[in-house]
Coordinates of C-alpha atoms and ligand atoms in Angstrom, one line a residue:
X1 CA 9.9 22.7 1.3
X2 CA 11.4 20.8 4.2
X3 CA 13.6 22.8 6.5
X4 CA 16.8 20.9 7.2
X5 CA 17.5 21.8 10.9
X6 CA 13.8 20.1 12.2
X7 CA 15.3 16.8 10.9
X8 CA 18.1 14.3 11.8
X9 CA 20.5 14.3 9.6
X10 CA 22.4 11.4 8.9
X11 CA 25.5 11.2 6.5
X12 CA 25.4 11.2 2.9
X13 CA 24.5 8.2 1.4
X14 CA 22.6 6.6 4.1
X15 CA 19.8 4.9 2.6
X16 CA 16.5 5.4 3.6
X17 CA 13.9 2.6 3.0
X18 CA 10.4 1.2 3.8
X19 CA 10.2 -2.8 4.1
X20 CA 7.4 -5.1 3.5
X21 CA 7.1 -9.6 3.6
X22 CA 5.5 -11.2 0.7
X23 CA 2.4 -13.0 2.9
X24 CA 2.1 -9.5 4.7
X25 CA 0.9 -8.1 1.5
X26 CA 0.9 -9.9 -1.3
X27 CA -2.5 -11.8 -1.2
X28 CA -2.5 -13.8 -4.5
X29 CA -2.1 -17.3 -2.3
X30 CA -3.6 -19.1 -5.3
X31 CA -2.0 -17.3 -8.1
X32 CA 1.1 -18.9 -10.5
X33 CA 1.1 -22.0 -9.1
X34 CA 1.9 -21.1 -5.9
X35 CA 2.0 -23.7 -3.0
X36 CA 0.5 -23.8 0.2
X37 CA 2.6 -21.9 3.1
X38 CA 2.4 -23.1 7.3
X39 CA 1.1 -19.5 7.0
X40 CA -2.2 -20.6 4.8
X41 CA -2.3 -23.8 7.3
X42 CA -2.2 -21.4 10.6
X43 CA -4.6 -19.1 9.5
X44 CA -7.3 -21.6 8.6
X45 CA -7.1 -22.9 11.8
X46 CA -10.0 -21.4 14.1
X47 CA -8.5 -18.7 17.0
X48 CA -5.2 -18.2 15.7
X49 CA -5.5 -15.0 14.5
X50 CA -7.3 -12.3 16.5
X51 CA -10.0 -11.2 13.9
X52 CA -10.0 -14.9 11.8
X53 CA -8.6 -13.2 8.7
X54 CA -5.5 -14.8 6.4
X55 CA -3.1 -13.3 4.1
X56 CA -5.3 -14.8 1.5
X57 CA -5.9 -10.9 -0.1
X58 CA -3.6 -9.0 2.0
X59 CA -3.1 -6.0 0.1
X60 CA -3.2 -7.1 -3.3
X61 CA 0.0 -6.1 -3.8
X62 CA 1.1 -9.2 -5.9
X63 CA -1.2 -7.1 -8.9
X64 CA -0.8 -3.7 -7.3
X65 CA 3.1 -3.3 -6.8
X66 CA 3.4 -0.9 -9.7
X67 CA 1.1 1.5 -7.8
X68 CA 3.1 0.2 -4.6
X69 CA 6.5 1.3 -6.1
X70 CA 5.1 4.5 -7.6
X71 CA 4.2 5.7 -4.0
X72 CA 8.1 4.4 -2.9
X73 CA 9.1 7.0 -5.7
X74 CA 7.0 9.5 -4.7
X75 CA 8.5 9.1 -0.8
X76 CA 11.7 9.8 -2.1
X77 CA 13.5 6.4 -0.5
X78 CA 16.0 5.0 -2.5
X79 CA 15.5 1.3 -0.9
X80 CA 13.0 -1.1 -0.6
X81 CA 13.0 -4.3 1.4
X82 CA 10.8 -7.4 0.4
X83 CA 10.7 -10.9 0.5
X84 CA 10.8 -13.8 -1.5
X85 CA 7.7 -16.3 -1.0
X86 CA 9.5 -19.5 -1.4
X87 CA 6.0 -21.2 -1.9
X88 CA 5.8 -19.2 -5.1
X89 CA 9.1 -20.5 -6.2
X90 CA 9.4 -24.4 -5.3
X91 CA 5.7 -24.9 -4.3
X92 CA 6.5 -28.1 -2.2
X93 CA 10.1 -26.0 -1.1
X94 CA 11.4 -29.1 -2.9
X95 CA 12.2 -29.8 -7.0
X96 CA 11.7 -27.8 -10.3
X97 CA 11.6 -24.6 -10.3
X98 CA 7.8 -22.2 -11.0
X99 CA 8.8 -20.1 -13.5
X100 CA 5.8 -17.9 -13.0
X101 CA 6.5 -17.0 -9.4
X102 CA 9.8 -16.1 -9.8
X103 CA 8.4 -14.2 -13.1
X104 CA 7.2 -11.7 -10.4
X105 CA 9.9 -10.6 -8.1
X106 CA 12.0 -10.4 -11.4
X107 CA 9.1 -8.0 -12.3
X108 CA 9.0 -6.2 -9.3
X109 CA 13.1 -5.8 -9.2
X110 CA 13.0 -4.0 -12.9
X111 CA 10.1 -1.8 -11.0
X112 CA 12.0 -1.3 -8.4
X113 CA 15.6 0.1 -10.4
X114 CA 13.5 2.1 -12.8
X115 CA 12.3 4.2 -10.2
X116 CA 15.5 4.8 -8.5
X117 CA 15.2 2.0 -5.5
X118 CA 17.4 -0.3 -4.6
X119 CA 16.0 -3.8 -3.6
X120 CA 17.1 -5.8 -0.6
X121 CA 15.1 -9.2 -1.0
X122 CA 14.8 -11.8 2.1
X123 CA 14.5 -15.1 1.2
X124 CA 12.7 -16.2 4.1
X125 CA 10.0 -14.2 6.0
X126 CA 8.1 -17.3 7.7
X127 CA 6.1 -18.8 4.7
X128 CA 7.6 -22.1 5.0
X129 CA 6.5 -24.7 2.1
X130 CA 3.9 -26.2 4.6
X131 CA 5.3 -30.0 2.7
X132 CA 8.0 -29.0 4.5
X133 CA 6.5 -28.6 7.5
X134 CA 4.8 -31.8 7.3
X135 CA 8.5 -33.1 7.1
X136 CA 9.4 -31.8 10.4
X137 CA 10.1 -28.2 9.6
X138 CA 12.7 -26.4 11.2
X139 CA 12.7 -29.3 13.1
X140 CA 14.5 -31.0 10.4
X141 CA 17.6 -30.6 9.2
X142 CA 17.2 -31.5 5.8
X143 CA 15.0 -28.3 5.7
X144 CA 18.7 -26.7 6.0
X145 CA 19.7 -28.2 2.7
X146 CA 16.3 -27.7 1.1
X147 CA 17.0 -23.7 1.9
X148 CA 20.2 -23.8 0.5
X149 CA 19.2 -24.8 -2.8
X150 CA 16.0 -22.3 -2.9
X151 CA 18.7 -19.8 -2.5
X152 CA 20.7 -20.8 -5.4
X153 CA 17.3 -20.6 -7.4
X154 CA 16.6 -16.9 -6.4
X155 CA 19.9 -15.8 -6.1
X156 CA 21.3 -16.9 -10.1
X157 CA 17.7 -15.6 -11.3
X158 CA 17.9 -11.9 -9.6
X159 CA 21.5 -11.9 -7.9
X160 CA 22.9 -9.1 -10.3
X161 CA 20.5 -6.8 -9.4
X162 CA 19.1 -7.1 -5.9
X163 CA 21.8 -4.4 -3.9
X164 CA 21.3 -6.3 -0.7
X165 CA 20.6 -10.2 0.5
X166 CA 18.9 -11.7 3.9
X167 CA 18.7 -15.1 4.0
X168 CA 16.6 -15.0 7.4
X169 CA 14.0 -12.9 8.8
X170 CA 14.3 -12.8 12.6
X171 CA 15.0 -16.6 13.9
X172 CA 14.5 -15.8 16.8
X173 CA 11.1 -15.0 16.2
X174 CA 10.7 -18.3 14.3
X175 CA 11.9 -20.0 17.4
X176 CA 10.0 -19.1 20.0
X177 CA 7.2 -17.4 18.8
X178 CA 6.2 -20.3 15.9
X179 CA 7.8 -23.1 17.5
X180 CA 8.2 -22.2 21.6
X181 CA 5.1 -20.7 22.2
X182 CA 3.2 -21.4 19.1
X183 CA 1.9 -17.8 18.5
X184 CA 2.9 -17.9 15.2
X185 CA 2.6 -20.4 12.5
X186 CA 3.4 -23.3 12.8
X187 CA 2.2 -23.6 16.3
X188 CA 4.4 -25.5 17.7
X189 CA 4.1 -24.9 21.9
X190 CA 7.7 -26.6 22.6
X191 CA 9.2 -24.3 24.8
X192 CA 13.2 -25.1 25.6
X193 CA 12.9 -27.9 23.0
X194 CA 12.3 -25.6 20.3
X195 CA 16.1 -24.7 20.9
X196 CA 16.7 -27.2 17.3
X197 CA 15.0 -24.7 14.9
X198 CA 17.2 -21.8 15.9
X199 CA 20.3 -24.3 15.2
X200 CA 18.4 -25.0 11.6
X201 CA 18.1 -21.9 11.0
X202 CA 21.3 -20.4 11.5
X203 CA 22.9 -23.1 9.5
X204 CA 20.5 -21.8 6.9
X205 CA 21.4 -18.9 7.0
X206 CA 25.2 -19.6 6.7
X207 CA 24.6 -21.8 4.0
X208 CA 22.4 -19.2 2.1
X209 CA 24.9 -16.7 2.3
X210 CA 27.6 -19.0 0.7
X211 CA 25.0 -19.8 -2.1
X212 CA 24.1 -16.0 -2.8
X213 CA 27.4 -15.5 -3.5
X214 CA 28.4 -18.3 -5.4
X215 CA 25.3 -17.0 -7.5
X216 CA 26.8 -13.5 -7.9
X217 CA 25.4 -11.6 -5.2
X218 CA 27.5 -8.9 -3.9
X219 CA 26.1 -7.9 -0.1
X220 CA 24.6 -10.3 2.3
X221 CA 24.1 -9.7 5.5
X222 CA 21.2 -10.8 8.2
X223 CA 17.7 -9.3 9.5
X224 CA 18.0 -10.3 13.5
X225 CA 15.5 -9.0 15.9
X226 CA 17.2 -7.0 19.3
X227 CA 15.4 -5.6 22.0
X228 CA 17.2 -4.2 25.0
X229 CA 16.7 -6.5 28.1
X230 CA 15.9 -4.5 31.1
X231 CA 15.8 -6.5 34.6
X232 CA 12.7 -5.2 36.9
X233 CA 14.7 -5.1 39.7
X234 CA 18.1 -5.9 40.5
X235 CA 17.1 -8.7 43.1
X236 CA 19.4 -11.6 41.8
X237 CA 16.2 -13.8 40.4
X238 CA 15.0 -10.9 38.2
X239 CA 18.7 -9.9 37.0
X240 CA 18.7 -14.0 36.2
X241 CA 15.9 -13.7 34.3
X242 CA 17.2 -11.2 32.2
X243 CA 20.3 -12.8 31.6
X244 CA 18.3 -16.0 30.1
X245 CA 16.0 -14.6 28.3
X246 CA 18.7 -12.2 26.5
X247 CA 20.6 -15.0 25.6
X248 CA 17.5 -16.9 24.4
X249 CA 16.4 -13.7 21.9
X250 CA 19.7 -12.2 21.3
X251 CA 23.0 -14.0 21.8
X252 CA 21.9 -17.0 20.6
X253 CA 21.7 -15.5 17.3
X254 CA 24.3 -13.2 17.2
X255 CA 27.2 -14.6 19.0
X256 CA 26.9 -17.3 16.2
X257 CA 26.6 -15.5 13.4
X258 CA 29.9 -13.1 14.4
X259 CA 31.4 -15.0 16.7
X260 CA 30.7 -18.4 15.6
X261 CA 30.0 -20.1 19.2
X262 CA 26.5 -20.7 21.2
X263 CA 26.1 -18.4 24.6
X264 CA 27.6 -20.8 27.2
X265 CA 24.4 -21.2 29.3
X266 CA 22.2 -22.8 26.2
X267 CA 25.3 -24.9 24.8
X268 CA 23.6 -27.8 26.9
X269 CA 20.7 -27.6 24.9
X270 CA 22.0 -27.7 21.5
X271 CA 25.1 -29.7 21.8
X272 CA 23.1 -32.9 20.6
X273 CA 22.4 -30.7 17.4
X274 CA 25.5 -29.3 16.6
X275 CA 28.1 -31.5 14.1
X276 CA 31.7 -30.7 13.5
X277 CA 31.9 -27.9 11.1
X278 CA 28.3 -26.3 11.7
X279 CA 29.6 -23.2 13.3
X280 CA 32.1 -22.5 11.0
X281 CA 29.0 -23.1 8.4
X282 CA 27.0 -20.5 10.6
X283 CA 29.8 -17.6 10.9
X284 CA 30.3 -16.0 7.4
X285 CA 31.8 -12.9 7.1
X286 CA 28.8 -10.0 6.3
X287 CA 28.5 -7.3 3.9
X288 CA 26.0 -5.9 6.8
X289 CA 24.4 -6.7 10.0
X290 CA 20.6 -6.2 9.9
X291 CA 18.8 -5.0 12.6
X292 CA 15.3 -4.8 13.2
X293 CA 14.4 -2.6 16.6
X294 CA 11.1 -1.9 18.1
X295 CA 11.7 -1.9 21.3
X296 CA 13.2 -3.1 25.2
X297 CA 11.6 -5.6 27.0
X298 CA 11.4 -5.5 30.9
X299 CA 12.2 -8.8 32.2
X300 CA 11.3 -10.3 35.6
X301 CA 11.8 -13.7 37.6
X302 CA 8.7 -16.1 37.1
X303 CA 6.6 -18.2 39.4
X304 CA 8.0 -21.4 40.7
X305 CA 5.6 -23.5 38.6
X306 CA 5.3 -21.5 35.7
X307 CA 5.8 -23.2 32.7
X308 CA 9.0 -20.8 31.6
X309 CA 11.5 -19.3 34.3
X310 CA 11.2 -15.8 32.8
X311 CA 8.0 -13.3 32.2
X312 CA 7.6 -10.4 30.7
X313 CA 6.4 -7.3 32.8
X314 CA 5.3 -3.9 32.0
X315 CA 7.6 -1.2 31.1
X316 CA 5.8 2.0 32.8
X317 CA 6.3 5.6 32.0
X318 CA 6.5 5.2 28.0
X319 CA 4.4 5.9 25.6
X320 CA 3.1 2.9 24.0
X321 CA 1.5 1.7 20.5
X322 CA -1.5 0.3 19.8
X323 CA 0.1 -2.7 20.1
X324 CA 1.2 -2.0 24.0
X325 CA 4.8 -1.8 22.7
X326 CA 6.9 0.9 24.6
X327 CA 8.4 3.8 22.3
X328 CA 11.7 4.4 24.3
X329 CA 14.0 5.5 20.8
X330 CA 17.1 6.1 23.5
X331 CA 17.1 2.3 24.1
X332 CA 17.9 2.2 20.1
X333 CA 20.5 4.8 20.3
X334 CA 22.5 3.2 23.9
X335 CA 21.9 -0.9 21.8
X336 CA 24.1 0.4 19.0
X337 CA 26.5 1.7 21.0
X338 CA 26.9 -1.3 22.9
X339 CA 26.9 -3.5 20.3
X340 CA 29.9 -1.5 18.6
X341 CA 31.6 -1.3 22.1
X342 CA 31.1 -5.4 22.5
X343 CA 32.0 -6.6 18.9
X344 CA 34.2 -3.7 17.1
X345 CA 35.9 -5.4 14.2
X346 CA 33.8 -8.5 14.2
X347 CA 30.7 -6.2 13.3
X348 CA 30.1 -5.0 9.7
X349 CA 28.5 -2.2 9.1
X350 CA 25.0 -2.1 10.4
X351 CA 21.4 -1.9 8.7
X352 CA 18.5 -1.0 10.1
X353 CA 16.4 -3.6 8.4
X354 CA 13.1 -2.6 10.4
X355 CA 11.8 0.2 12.9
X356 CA 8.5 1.3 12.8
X357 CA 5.2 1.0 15.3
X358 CA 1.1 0.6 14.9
X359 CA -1.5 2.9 15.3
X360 CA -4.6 2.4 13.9
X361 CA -5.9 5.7 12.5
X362 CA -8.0 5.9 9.4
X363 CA -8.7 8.7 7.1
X364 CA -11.2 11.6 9.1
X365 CA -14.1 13.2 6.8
X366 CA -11.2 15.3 4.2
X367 CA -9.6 11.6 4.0
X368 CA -6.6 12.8 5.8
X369 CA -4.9 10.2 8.6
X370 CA -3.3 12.4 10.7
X371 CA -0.8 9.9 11.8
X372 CA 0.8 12.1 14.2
X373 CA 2.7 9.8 17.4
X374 CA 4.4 7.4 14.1
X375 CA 5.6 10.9 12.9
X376 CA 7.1 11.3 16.8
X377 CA 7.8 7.3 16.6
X378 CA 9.7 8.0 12.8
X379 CA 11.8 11.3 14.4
X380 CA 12.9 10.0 17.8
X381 CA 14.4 7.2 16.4
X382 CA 16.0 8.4 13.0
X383 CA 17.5 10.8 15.6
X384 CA 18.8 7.9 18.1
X385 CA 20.5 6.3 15.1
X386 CA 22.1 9.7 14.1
X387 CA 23.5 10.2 17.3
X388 CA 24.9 6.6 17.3
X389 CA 26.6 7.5 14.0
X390 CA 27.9 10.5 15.8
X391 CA 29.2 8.3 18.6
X392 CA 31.3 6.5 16.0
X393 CA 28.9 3.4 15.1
X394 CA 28.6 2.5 11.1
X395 CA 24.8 2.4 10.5
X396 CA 24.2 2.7 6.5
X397 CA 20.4 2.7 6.0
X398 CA 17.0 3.0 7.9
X399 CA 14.3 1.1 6.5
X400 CA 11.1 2.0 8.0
X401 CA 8.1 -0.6 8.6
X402 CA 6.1 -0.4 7.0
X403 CA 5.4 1.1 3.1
X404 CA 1.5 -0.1 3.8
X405 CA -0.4 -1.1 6.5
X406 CA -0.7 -5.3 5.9
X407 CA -1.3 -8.3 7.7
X408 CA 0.4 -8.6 11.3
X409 CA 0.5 -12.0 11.4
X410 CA -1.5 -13.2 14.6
X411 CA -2.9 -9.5 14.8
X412 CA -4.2 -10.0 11.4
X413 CA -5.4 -6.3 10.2
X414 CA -6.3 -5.3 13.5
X415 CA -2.6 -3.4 14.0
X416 CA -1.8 -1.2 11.3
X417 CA 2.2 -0.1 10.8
X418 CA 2.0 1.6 7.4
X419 CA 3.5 5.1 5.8
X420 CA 0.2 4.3 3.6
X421 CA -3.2 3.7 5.0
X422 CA -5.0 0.8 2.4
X423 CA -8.6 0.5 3.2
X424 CA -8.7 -3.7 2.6
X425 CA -12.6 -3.1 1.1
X426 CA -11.4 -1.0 -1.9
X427 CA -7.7 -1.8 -1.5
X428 CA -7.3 2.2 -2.0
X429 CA -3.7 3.3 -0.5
X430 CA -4.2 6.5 1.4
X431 CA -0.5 8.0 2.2
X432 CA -0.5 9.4 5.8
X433 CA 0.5 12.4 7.4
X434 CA 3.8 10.4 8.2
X435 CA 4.5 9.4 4.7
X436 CA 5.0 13.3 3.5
X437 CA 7.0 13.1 7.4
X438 CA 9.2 10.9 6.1
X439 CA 9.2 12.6 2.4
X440 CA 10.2 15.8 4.1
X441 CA 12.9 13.7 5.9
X442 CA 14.6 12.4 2.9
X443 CA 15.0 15.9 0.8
X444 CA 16.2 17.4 4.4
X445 CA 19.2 15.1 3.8
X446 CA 20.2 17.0 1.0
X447 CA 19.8 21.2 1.7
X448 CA 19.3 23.0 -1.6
X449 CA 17.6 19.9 -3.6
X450 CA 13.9 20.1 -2.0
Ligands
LIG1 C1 8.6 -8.3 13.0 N1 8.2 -9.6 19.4 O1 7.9 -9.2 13.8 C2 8.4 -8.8 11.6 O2 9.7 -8.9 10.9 C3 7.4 -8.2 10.8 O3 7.0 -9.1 9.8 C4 6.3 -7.7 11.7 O4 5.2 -7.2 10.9 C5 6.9 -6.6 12.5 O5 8.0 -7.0 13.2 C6 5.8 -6.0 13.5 O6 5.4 -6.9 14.4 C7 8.0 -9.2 15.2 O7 7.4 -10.3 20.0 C8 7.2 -10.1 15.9 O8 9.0 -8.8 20.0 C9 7.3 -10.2 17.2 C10 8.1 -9.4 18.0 C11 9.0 -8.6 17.3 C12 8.9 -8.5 15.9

């Protein structure tokens, strides 16, 4: 029995989650008819991803998700975020529609309500139709109106009952990550003339949301990843730095999306993009604004030569993940705040879409994984989004990352961010000390129930 005052307590009806991507964990590449993703074509390419493994297998989940919802029962959360593999559903991300693919999230949505959790389905966590890619990608605008009608598809087949809609998983990541720096499929190393993609993507996502609703959705809102910029120093070069770079991950998705204009120091870059009418396209009004948070990034000035005038630099005195990401949860907590202070009415009310951190535990000899800093990772930051409600912003739901430990893209299985250990010989899920945390966490909300 959980005793309420050792946990945050947030108001009632926030909705507490777990989140998952459909190449993360579904495995089942060659299942249904399902087309090749730039995600099969990256990780078939030698020294992409750290340990040479794919999302071939994953986690099985595409034949496990019964077991993988019965464990979301069992936590107690009341919502689940996925996403949609448009591979599964338009194979070339062009043309008729495979019934069998979309057979399966249609499955996994009756799953989902007869236990008690309420889906919120992305359409688009980075497994582009790699046919599309060889058309240019994000690169192309056409890819824009190829999205739009893959949302119509998986909007009129599962509109009425999905609770929440994201169009987009992080385009900023897409950007720079799969098309700036290439770390991420498809490998694009572009840098500064990457800037396209994020223009493609954000009409995409305006023009998704507009389809969704036309299809009888009722909430759409975004997934955007924020991190905190924090200068090194405040010589003038560094402070630059960090002004670019924040513009480059944040505002240039954001401002957008609620404002409907570009940050004025990268209009330059995209003005040869933009037509007449593309950012009223991009700025639809949102049910919610998704945020995913892991955490601030400490920017400083870069060499003269260097190939980008920003780099990243260590953020000492933290505690950090296996991945070497800093755990700073009052960064989370001052974000919000600002971001209610900057955009009051302009900003619906906010999800946290993702939150979570890796550490790579397994089970010890009584098959326990004592999971214990993602319990202190879990708490710190459920509390800095309490507090922020307190201060007067509107969060409605925390949805933890991850359910299971999966595939972390260019990490492959090496990082693990699960509630649920899954040992990828037997595919046996192993809840962790964190899952009954987080349990504990949820029946805290309500004292008396338990
Ligand atoms: C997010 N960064 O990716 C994704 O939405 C998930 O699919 C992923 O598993 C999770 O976070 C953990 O990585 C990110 O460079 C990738 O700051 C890169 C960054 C942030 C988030």
């Amino acid at each position: 029995m959980a005793h309420p005052e050792e946990y945050p307590q947030l108001p009632p009806g926030f909705r507490f989650g777990t989140s998952t991507a459909a190449y993360q964990v579904e495995g089942a590449a060659q299942e249904d008819g399902r087309g090749t993703s730039v995600w099969d074509t990256f990780t078939a390419e030698p020294g992409r991803v750290v340990d040479g493994s794919s999302g071939a297998v994953a986690c099985d989940h595409y034949h496990r998700f019964a077991e993988d919802v019965a464990l979301m029962k069992r936590l107690g959360t009341t919502g689940y975020r996925f996403s949609v593999a448009w591979p599964r559903i338009q194979p070339t991300g062009r043309g008729a529609v495979e019934q069998r693919g979309l057979d399966f999230y249609d499955r996994l949505v009756d799953e989902l309500l007869a236990a008690g959790v309420q889906p919120m389905a992305t359409l688009f966590h980075w497994d582009l139709p790699q046919a599309l890619e060889d058309d240019g990608g994000w690169l192309n605008r056409d890819t824009v109106e190829r999205f739009a009608d893959y949302a119509t598809i998986v909007g009129q087949c599962l509109g009425d009952r999905v609770e929440h809609w994201v169009p987009v998983n992080e385009p900023n990541v897409v950007t720079l990550m799969g098309y700036g720096i290439g770390m991420h499929a498809p490998g694009k190393t572009m840098m500064f003339e990457a800037l396209p993609v994020a223009h493609h993507l954000l009409l995409a996502h305006g023009r998704a949301v507009v389809a969704l609703r036309e299809a009888g959705a009722s909430s759409v809102g975004c997934a955007n990843n924020h991190a905190p910029m924090w200068p090194a120093s405040d010589d003038p070069a560094d402070v630059g730095a960090t002004k670019l770079f924040d513009a480059v991950w944040n505002a240039l998705f954001l401002e957008p999306m609620l404002l409907g204009r570009y940050p004025v120091d990268l209009q330059p870059l995209l003005e040869a993009h933009v037509r007449e009418g593309d950012l009223a396209t991009i700025r639809q009004p949102l049910d919610f604004y998704g945020v995913n948070y892991y955490n601030p990034m400490k920017i400083g000035a870069a060499a003269e030569d260097a190939e980008l005038p920003f780099e990243f630099r260590e953020l000492v005195g933290y505690p950090v993940t296996d991945f070497g990401w800093p755990v700073v949860p009052d960064a989370l907590r001052e974000w919000l705040i600002m971001f209610r202070a900057r955009f009051r009415a302009a900003l619906p009310p906010i999800i946290i879409t993702e939150s979570g951190c890796s550490y790579g535990m397994g089970p010890d000899a009584d098959g326990v994984v004592d999971d214990q800093p993602r319990i202190d990772y879990l708490r710190s930051h459920v509390q800095a989004v309490a507090e922020a409600v307190q201060r007067g912003v509107d969060v409605r739901g925390y949805y933890a990352w991850s359910l299971i430990d999966n595939f972390e893209w260019s990490e492959g299985y090496t990082q693990r961010f699960g509630l649920v250990h899954v040992d990828y010989e037997t595919q046996a899920r192993t809840p962790k000390r964190s899952f009954e945390w987080y349990a504990d966490l949820i029946r805290a909300q309500t004292p008396g129930r338990g």
